[in-house]
């Protein structure tokens, strides 16, 4: 073989390797991959979705960001990335949060059309099969059980203000009785299933168990803290519940809260105030963003307009 032919073959092989390398990327390696600009994608569209992709990559470093992999999928679709890249990103999204991914991609018509046109018919059929299995995995009998527990949990709280409950001994006693009944059921459920019944098992009812634990005595909150923490980091429960439980425990222990989720009644001032918090209010806001909570400023404006937003 002549030197020129060998050189051409070597260059061609390198180009081929560079071209197929992205197709062999694993779901983990897909992170930080930016596809080259497709001929059918305009400069403005490429910039827009590349920037979106960058944002999802950055947010994805936050281990509790369950929507980031799904965002990466749609960015790749708009950028007209190779179907194998999109398929790998779908698999990664399914591993992160299968219920969220399937509901998002098959319940929203426009998104479904975009994804369907971006992958091969075989891949789309496989995706449909996976999601059918995901939906069948939901435990309907446990959901019914949790619905009843939720109704009891909200029986007093949804129909009376904090002030009404605080000043009415009869309401307090009734609420404690309902919470005690609920906690017995939760103990039984966690014993039966051996893990937190999260989104993969009960879909939208995943927060019920956490709510009951939040309303239970300190000993139960400590006992089940790791269950809730694990469920959150497995993308099986909204991270807000972990933030609430963390603050609740710290408040009971007399320590500063991290997310400013706890509001107490100040007997001296005769009004509701924010319980003491750790660090600056800017640091609190950053923690709230990380745990996908409404900003404290917006939260106070919406629900506690009489409480002044702290400036430091």
mmCIF file of C-alpha atoms in Angstrom:
data_model
loop_
_atom_site.group_PDB
_atom_site.id
_atom_site.type_symbol
_atom_site.label_atom_id
_atom_site.label_comp_id
_atom_site.label_asym_id
_atom_site.label_seq_id
_atom_site.Cartn_x
_atom_site.Cartn_y
_atom_site.Cartn_z
ATOM 1 C CA UNK A 1 0.000 0.000 0.000
ATOM 2 C CA UNK A 2 1.405 3.424 -0.972
ATOM 3 C CA UNK A 3 2.041 6.093 1.666
ATOM 4 C CA UNK A 4 -0.627 8.388 0.171
ATOM 5 C CA UNK A 5 -3.286 5.628 0.241
ATOM 6 C CA UNK A 6 -2.324 4.716 3.818
ATOM 7 C CA UNK A 7 -2.524 8.374 4.838
ATOM 8 C CA UNK A 8 -5.975 8.758 3.237
ATOM 9 C CA UNK A 9 -7.200 5.559 4.899
ATOM 10 C CA UNK A 10 -5.889 6.731 8.286
ATOM 11 C CA UNK A 11 -7.576 10.134 7.924
ATOM 12 C CA UNK A 12 -10.801 8.467 6.778
ATOM 13 C CA UNK A 13 -10.685 6.074 9.725
ATOM 14 C CA UNK A 14 -10.172 8.942 12.175
ATOM 15 C CA UNK A 15 -13.118 10.832 10.696
ATOM 16 C CA UNK A 16 -15.273 7.686 10.887
ATOM 17 C CA UNK A 17 -14.237 7.124 14.521
ATOM 18 C CA UNK A 18 -15.044 10.753 15.351
ATOM 19 C CA UNK A 19 -18.443 10.373 13.655
ATOM 20 C CA UNK A 20 -19.536 7.155 15.356
ATOM 21 C CA UNK A 21 -18.058 7.957 18.769
ATOM 22 C CA UNK A 22 -21.145 9.895 19.944
ATOM 23 C CA UNK A 23 -23.325 6.935 18.968
ATOM 24 C CA UNK A 24 -21.433 4.734 21.399
ATOM 25 C CA UNK A 25 -21.658 7.088 24.331
ATOM 26 C CA UNK A 26 -23.309 5.591 27.380
ATOM 27 C CA UNK A 27 -26.107 7.467 29.118
ATOM 28 C CA UNK A 28 -23.628 8.728 31.718
ATOM 29 C CA UNK A 29 -21.144 9.876 29.065
ATOM 30 C CA UNK A 30 -23.938 11.675 27.207
ATOM 31 C CA UNK A 31 -23.737 14.426 29.780
ATOM 32 C CA UNK A 32 -21.910 17.445 28.375
ATOM 33 C CA UNK A 33 -22.262 16.198 24.774
ATOM 34 C CA UNK A 34 -23.164 18.979 22.323
ATOM 35 C CA UNK A 35 -24.187 17.785 18.846
ATOM 36 C CA UNK A 36 -22.764 19.671 15.843
ATOM 37 C CA UNK A 37 -25.135 22.045 14.052
ATOM 38 C CA UNK A 38 -27.456 20.133 11.728
ATOM 39 C CA UNK A 39 -27.952 21.482 8.201
ATOM 40 C CA UNK A 40 -31.698 21.927 8.850
ATOM 41 C CA UNK A 41 -31.185 23.812 12.129
ATOM 42 C CA UNK A 42 -30.822 27.594 11.856
ATOM 43 C CA UNK A 43 -28.171 29.531 13.771
ATOM 44 C CA UNK A 44 -30.740 31.062 16.131
ATOM 45 C CA UNK A 45 -32.397 27.689 16.881
ATOM 46 C CA UNK A 46 -29.004 26.077 17.422
ATOM 47 C CA UNK A 47 -27.960 28.818 19.853
ATOM 48 C CA UNK A 48 -31.276 28.685 21.722
ATOM 49 C CA UNK A 49 -31.324 24.915 22.294
ATOM 50 C CA UNK A 50 -27.573 24.647 22.886
ATOM 51 C CA UNK A 51 -27.949 27.223 25.665
ATOM 52 C CA UNK A 52 -30.928 25.291 27.054
ATOM 53 C CA UNK A 53 -28.815 22.133 26.929
ATOM 54 C CA UNK A 54 -26.032 23.874 28.842
ATOM 55 C CA UNK A 55 -28.510 24.926 31.547
ATOM 56 C CA UNK A 56 -29.829 21.373 31.909
ATOM 57 C CA UNK A 57 -26.271 20.022 32.145
ATOM 58 C CA UNK A 58 -25.489 22.517 34.929
ATOM 59 C CA UNK A 59 -28.725 21.820 36.815
ATOM 60 C CA UNK A 60 -28.239 18.097 36.261
ATOM 61 C CA UNK A 61 -25.235 18.174 38.580
ATOM 62 C CA UNK A 62 -27.793 18.698 41.312
ATOM 63 C CA UNK A 63 -28.575 15.080 42.218
ATOM 64 C CA UNK A 64 -32.222 15.816 42.975
ATOM 65 C CA UNK A 65 -32.999 17.366 39.562
ATOM 66 C CA UNK A 66 -35.326 14.715 38.101
ATOM 67 C CA UNK A 67 -36.510 16.854 35.156
ATOM 68 C CA UNK A 68 -33.019 17.654 33.785
ATOM 69 C CA UNK A 69 -32.516 14.397 31.806
ATOM 70 C CA UNK A 70 -35.965 14.890 30.249
ATOM 71 C CA UNK A 71 -34.951 18.439 29.314
ATOM 72 C CA UNK A 72 -31.785 17.112 27.695
ATOM 73 C CA UNK A 73 -33.918 14.785 25.538
ATOM 74 C CA UNK A 74 -36.038 17.596 24.105
ATOM 75 C CA UNK A 75 -32.946 19.749 23.475
ATOM 76 C CA UNK A 76 -31.374 16.946 21.451
ATOM 77 C CA UNK A 77 -34.635 16.583 19.498
ATOM 78 C CA UNK A 78 -34.716 20.285 18.571
ATOM 79 C CA UNK A 79 -31.022 20.164 17.670
ATOM 80 C CA UNK A 80 -31.766 17.166 15.411
ATOM 81 C CA UNK A 81 -29.118 15.024 17.071
ATOM 82 C CA UNK A 82 -28.581 11.473 15.824
ATOM 83 C CA UNK A 83 -31.498 9.160 16.864
ATOM 84 C CA UNK A 84 -29.071 6.995 18.858
ATOM 85 C CA UNK A 85 -28.016 10.001 20.937
ATOM 86 C CA UNK A 86 -31.662 10.876 21.596
ATOM 87 C CA UNK A 87 -32.493 7.256 22.413
ATOM 88 C CA UNK A 88 -29.614 7.010 24.898
ATOM 89 C CA UNK A 89 -30.770 10.237 26.553
ATOM 90 C CA UNK A 90 -34.327 8.832 26.810
ATOM 91 C CA UNK A 91 -32.997 5.709 28.541
ATOM 92 C CA UNK A 92 -31.010 7.923 30.923
ATOM 93 C CA UNK A 93 -34.155 9.944 31.668
ATOM 94 C CA UNK A 94 -36.147 6.758 32.317
ATOM 95 C CA UNK A 95 -33.506 5.561 34.769
ATOM 96 C CA UNK A 96 -33.696 8.896 36.583
ATOM 97 C CA UNK A 97 -37.490 9.145 36.885
ATOM 98 C CA UNK A 98 -39.519 6.707 34.784
ATOM 99 C CA UNK A 99 -42.978 7.936 35.869
ATOM 100 C CA UNK A 100 -42.173 11.615 35.211
ATOM 101 C CA UNK A 101 -40.523 10.825 31.860
ATOM 102 C CA UNK A 102 -43.325 8.602 30.551
ATOM 103 C CA UNK A 103 -46.142 10.901 31.691
ATOM 104 C CA UNK A 104 -44.387 13.957 30.257
ATOM 105 C CA UNK A 105 -43.551 12.374 26.898
ATOM 106 C CA UNK A 106 -46.846 10.581 26.266
ATOM 107 C CA UNK A 107 -49.381 12.945 27.871
ATOM 108 C CA UNK A 108 -48.214 16.078 26.069
ATOM 109 C CA UNK A 109 -49.147 15.752 22.387
ATOM 110 C CA UNK A 110 -46.671 18.293 21.028
ATOM 111 C CA UNK A 111 -43.739 16.841 22.953
ATOM 112 C CA UNK A 112 -44.766 13.336 21.912
ATOM 113 C CA UNK A 113 -44.803 14.337 18.229
ATOM 114 C CA UNK A 114 -41.358 15.951 18.517
ATOM 115 C CA UNK A 115 -39.848 12.838 20.114
ATOM 116 C CA UNK A 116 -41.635 10.447 17.740
ATOM 117 C CA UNK A 117 -40.182 12.276 14.724
ATOM 118 C CA UNK A 118 -36.677 12.390 16.241
ATOM 119 C CA UNK A 119 -36.143 8.656 16.844
ATOM 120 C CA UNK A 120 -36.670 5.564 14.694
ATOM 121 C CA UNK A 121 -40.067 3.760 14.582
ATOM 122 C CA UNK A 122 -38.454 0.764 16.285
ATOM 123 C CA UNK A 123 -37.129 2.946 19.111
ATOM 124 C CA UNK A 124 -40.489 4.670 19.539
ATOM 125 C CA UNK A 125 -42.277 1.303 19.728
ATOM 126 C CA UNK A 126 -39.771 0.136 22.361
ATOM 127 C CA UNK A 127 -40.275 3.372 24.312
ATOM 128 C CA UNK A 128 -44.043 2.860 24.258
ATOM 129 C CA UNK A 129 -43.618 -0.694 25.589
ATOM 130 C CA UNK A 130 -41.337 0.476 28.404
ATOM 131 C CA UNK A 131 -43.820 3.147 29.489
ATOM 132 C CA UNK A 132 -46.741 0.707 29.380
ATOM 133 C CA UNK A 133 -44.784 -1.454 31.825
ATOM 134 C CA UNK A 134 -44.008 1.579 34.004
ATOM 135 C CA UNK A 135 -47.693 2.498 34.264
ATOM 136 C CA UNK A 136 -48.695 -1.109 35.059
ATOM 137 C CA UNK A 137 -46.216 -1.140 37.945
ATOM 138 C CA UNK A 138 -48.314 1.393 39.885
ATOM 139 C CA UNK A 139 -50.017 -0.228 42.905
ATOM 140 C CA UNK A 140 -53.713 0.749 42.678
ATOM 141 C CA UNK A 141 -54.688 -0.874 45.993
ATOM 142 C CA UNK A 142 -52.011 1.084 47.859
ATOM 143 C CA UNK A 143 -53.125 4.280 46.112
ATOM 144 C CA UNK A 144 -56.676 3.763 47.443
ATOM 145 C CA UNK A 145 -55.250 3.256 50.919
ATOM 146 C CA UNK A 146 -53.209 6.454 50.655
ATOM 147 C CA UNK A 147 -56.207 8.459 49.430
ATOM 148 C CA UNK A 148 -58.045 7.648 52.684
ATOM 149 C CA UNK A 149 -54.969 8.548 54.732
ATOM 150 C CA UNK A 150 -54.656 11.855 52.877
ATOM 151 C CA UNK A 151 -58.311 12.694 53.569
ATOM 152 C CA UNK A 152 -57.749 12.156 57.294
ATOM 153 C CA UNK A 153 -54.527 14.176 57.210
ATOM 154 C CA UNK A 154 -56.334 17.151 55.645
ATOM 155 C CA UNK A 155 -59.594 16.841 57.591
ATOM 156 C CA UNK A 156 -58.667 19.572 60.096
ATOM 157 C CA UNK A 157 -55.786 21.331 58.329
ATOM 158 C CA UNK A 158 -57.687 22.099 55.123
ATOM 159 C CA UNK A 159 -60.774 23.505 56.833
ATOM 160 C CA UNK A 160 -59.244 25.574 59.626
ATOM 161 C CA UNK A 161 -56.568 28.256 59.780
ATOM 162 C CA UNK A 162 -53.385 27.896 61.804
ATOM 163 C CA UNK A 163 -54.730 30.478 64.259
ATOM 164 C CA UNK A 164 -58.025 28.583 64.704
ATOM 165 C CA UNK A 165 -56.185 25.344 65.449
ATOM 166 C CA UNK A 166 -53.656 27.045 67.729
ATOM 167 C CA UNK A 167 -56.370 28.540 69.929
ATOM 168 C CA UNK A 168 -58.846 25.638 69.918
ATOM 169 C CA UNK A 169 -57.972 22.710 72.227
ATOM 170 C CA UNK A 170 -60.763 20.535 70.818
ATOM 171 C CA UNK A 171 -59.433 20.903 67.246
ATOM 172 C CA UNK A 172 -55.895 20.180 68.446
ATOM 173 C CA UNK A 173 -56.976 16.979 70.198
ATOM 174 C CA UNK A 174 -58.977 15.821 67.180
ATOM 175 C CA UNK A 175 -56.030 16.490 64.864
ATOM 176 C CA UNK A 176 -53.627 14.564 67.126
ATOM 177 C CA UNK A 177 -56.041 11.626 67.166
ATOM 178 C CA UNK A 178 -56.293 11.580 63.349
ATOM 179 C CA UNK A 179 -52.501 11.918 62.998
ATOM 180 C CA UNK A 180 -51.989 8.985 65.392
ATOM 181 C CA UNK A 181 -54.344 6.773 63.350
ATOM 182 C CA UNK A 182 -52.556 7.772 60.147
ATOM 183 C CA UNK A 183 -49.112 7.097 61.605
ATOM 184 C CA UNK A 184 -50.131 3.548 62.542
ATOM 185 C CA UNK A 185 -51.136 2.984 58.908
ATOM 186 C CA UNK A 186 -47.853 4.470 57.664
ATOM 187 C CA UNK A 187 -45.828 2.242 60.011
ATOM 188 C CA UNK A 188 -47.684 -0.753 58.586
ATOM 189 C CA UNK A 189 -47.172 0.323 54.950
ATOM 190 C CA UNK A 190 -43.431 0.884 55.405
ATOM 191 C CA UNK A 191 -43.128 -2.474 57.156
ATOM 192 C CA UNK A 192 -45.060 -4.251 54.375
ATOM 193 C CA UNK A 193 -43.159 -2.701 51.474
ATOM 194 C CA UNK A 194 -39.758 -2.357 53.125
ATOM 195 C CA UNK A 195 -39.159 0.978 51.397
ATOM 196 C CA UNK A 196 -40.731 4.351 50.823
ATOM 197 C CA UNK A 197 -43.777 4.054 48.500
ATOM 198 C CA UNK A 198 -42.704 6.660 45.954
ATOM 199 C CA UNK A 199 -43.740 7.833 42.499
ATOM 200 C CA UNK A 200 -42.824 4.577 40.788
ATOM 201 C CA UNK A 201 -45.308 2.746 42.999
ATOM 202 C CA UNK A 202 -48.094 5.249 43.748
ATOM 203 C CA UNK A 203 -47.536 8.086 41.265
ATOM 204 C CA UNK A 204 -49.144 11.340 42.511
ATOM 205 C CA UNK A 205 -49.842 9.915 45.969
ATOM 206 C CA UNK A 206 -46.097 9.669 46.713
ATOM 207 C CA UNK A 207 -46.171 12.644 49.078
ATOM 208 C CA UNK A 208 -48.849 11.277 51.431
ATOM 209 C CA UNK A 209 -46.501 9.181 53.579
ATOM 210 C CA UNK A 210 -44.049 12.093 53.899
ATOM 211 C CA UNK A 211 -46.866 14.462 54.922
ATOM 212 C CA UNK A 212 -48.000 12.135 57.697
ATOM 213 C CA UNK A 213 -44.417 11.754 58.943
ATOM 214 C CA UNK A 214 -44.068 15.563 58.960
ATOM 215 C CA UNK A 215 -47.161 15.793 61.160
ATOM 216 C CA UNK A 216 -45.976 13.057 63.521
ATOM 217 C CA UNK A 217 -43.881 13.299 66.721
ATOM 218 C CA UNK A 218 -40.134 13.991 66.598
ATOM 219 C CA UNK A 219 -39.221 10.314 67.188
ATOM 220 C CA UNK A 220 -41.046 9.248 64.009
ATOM 221 C CA UNK A 221 -39.461 12.057 62.009
ATOM 222 C CA UNK A 222 -35.991 10.852 63.011
ATOM 223 C CA UNK A 223 -36.932 7.205 62.483
ATOM 224 C CA UNK A 224 -38.042 7.723 58.882
ATOM 225 C CA UNK A 225 -35.721 10.555 57.830
ATOM 226 C CA UNK A 226 -33.424 8.221 55.869
ATOM 227 C CA UNK A 227 -36.423 6.658 54.074
ATOM 228 C CA UNK A 228 -37.453 10.084 52.806
ATOM 229 C CA UNK A 229 -33.893 11.144 51.985
ATOM 230 C CA UNK A 230 -33.317 7.984 49.934
ATOM 231 C CA UNK A 231 -36.637 8.397 48.091
ATOM 232 C CA UNK A 232 -35.738 11.988 47.159
ATOM 233 C CA UNK A 233 -32.264 11.101 45.857
ATOM 234 C CA UNK A 234 -33.783 8.184 43.913
ATOM 235 C CA UNK A 235 -36.140 10.704 42.256
ATOM 236 C CA UNK A 236 -39.079 8.879 43.824
ATOM 237 C CA UNK A 237 -40.312 11.809 45.934
ATOM 238 C CA UNK A 238 -40.378 15.591 45.549
ATOM 239 C CA UNK A 239 -37.292 17.116 47.252
ATOM 240 C CA UNK A 240 -39.508 19.659 49.007
ATOM 241 C CA UNK A 241 -40.510 16.997 51.535
ATOM 242 C CA UNK A 242 -36.884 16.451 52.531
ATOM 243 C CA UNK A 243 -36.421 20.206 52.956
ATOM 244 C CA UNK A 244 -39.551 20.447 55.129
ATOM 245 C CA UNK A 245 -38.544 17.488 57.278
ATOM 246 C CA UNK A 246 -34.989 18.809 57.684
ATOM 247 C CA UNK A 247 -36.303 22.173 58.883
ATOM 248 C CA UNK A 248 -38.924 20.586 61.140
ATOM 249 C CA UNK A 249 -36.323 18.434 62.912
ATOM 250 C CA UNK A 250 -33.896 21.349 63.277
ATOM 251 C CA UNK A 251 -36.631 23.534 64.744
ATOM 252 C CA UNK A 252 -37.583 20.883 67.315
ATOM 253 C CA UNK A 253 -33.891 20.571 68.230
ATOM 254 C CA UNK A 254 -33.619 24.353 68.619
ATOM 255 C CA UNK A 255 -31.248 24.694 65.651
ATOM 256 C CA UNK A 256 -31.548 27.219 62.772
ATOM 257 C CA UNK A 257 -33.554 25.962 59.791
ATOM 258 C CA UNK A 258 -32.031 25.753 56.289
ATOM 259 C CA UNK A 259 -34.963 26.461 53.957
ATOM 260 C CA UNK A 260 -37.176 28.860 55.960
ATOM 261 C CA UNK A 261 -40.135 26.493 55.700
ATOM 262 C CA UNK A 262 -41.047 26.794 59.386
ATOM 263 C CA UNK A 263 -43.183 29.634 60.672
ATOM 264 C CA UNK A 264 -43.918 29.980 64.393
ATOM 265 C CA UNK A 265 -46.132 32.114 66.582
ATOM 266 C CA UNK A 266 -44.235 34.725 68.591
ATOM 267 C CA UNK A 267 -46.029 35.145 71.925
ATOM 268 C CA UNK A 268 -44.303 38.456 72.644
ATOM 269 C CA UNK A 269 -45.090 40.019 69.274
ATOM 270 C CA UNK A 270 -48.479 38.261 69.134
ATOM 271 C CA UNK A 271 -48.003 37.294 65.489
ATOM 272 C CA UNK A 272 -46.532 34.656 63.159
ATOM 273 C CA UNK A 273 -42.847 35.020 62.308
ATOM 274 C CA UNK A 274 -40.160 33.090 60.428
ATOM 275 C CA UNK A 275 -38.313 30.674 62.669
ATOM 276 C CA UNK A 276 -34.572 31.497 62.863
ATOM 277 C CA UNK A 277 -32.550 30.421 59.824
ATOM 278 C CA UNK A 278 -28.993 29.450 58.943
ATOM 279 C CA UNK A 279 -26.785 31.899 57.001
ATOM 280 C CA UNK A 280 -28.022 34.805 54.886
ATOM 281 C CA UNK A 281 -31.392 35.029 53.180
ATOM 282 C CA UNK A 282 -29.553 34.789 49.822
ATOM 283 C CA UNK A 283 -28.115 31.426 50.909
ATOM 284 C CA UNK A 284 -31.593 30.299 51.966
ATOM 285 C CA UNK A 285 -32.962 31.219 48.520
ATOM 286 C CA UNK A 286 -30.187 29.216 46.821
ATOM 287 C CA UNK A 287 -31.015 26.174 48.933
ATOM 288 C CA UNK A 288 -34.702 26.554 48.100
ATOM 289 C CA UNK A 289 -33.935 26.694 44.359
ATOM 290 C CA UNK A 290 -31.829 23.539 44.620
ATOM 291 C CA UNK A 291 -34.732 21.726 46.266
ATOM 292 C CA UNK A 292 -37.207 23.049 43.671
ATOM 293 C CA UNK A 293 -39.112 25.186 46.151
ATOM 294 C CA UNK A 294 -40.872 28.454 45.444
ATOM 295 C CA UNK A 295 -38.636 31.410 46.335
ATOM 296 C CA UNK A 296 -39.150 32.508 49.923
ATOM 297 C CA UNK A 297 -40.121 35.984 48.763
ATOM 298 C CA UNK A 298 -42.865 34.603 46.512
ATOM 299 C CA UNK A 299 -43.944 32.076 49.143
ATOM 300 C CA UNK A 300 -44.441 34.773 51.785
ATOM 301 C CA UNK A 301 -46.284 37.028 49.341
ATOM 302 C CA UNK A 302 -48.637 34.187 48.375
ATOM 303 C CA UNK A 303 -49.343 32.611 51.763
ATOM 304 C CA UNK A 304 -48.065 34.885 54.544
ATOM 305 C CA UNK A 305 -48.329 38.487 53.288
ATOM 306 C CA UNK A 306 -48.297 39.727 56.889
ATOM 307 C CA UNK A 307 -44.749 38.357 57.383
ATOM 308 C CA UNK A 308 -42.056 40.753 56.189
ATOM 309 C CA UNK A 309 -39.427 39.337 53.825
ATOM 310 C CA UNK A 310 -36.034 39.511 55.612
ATOM 311 C CA UNK A 311 -33.325 41.618 53.972
ATOM 312 C CA UNK A 312 -30.291 39.740 55.278
#
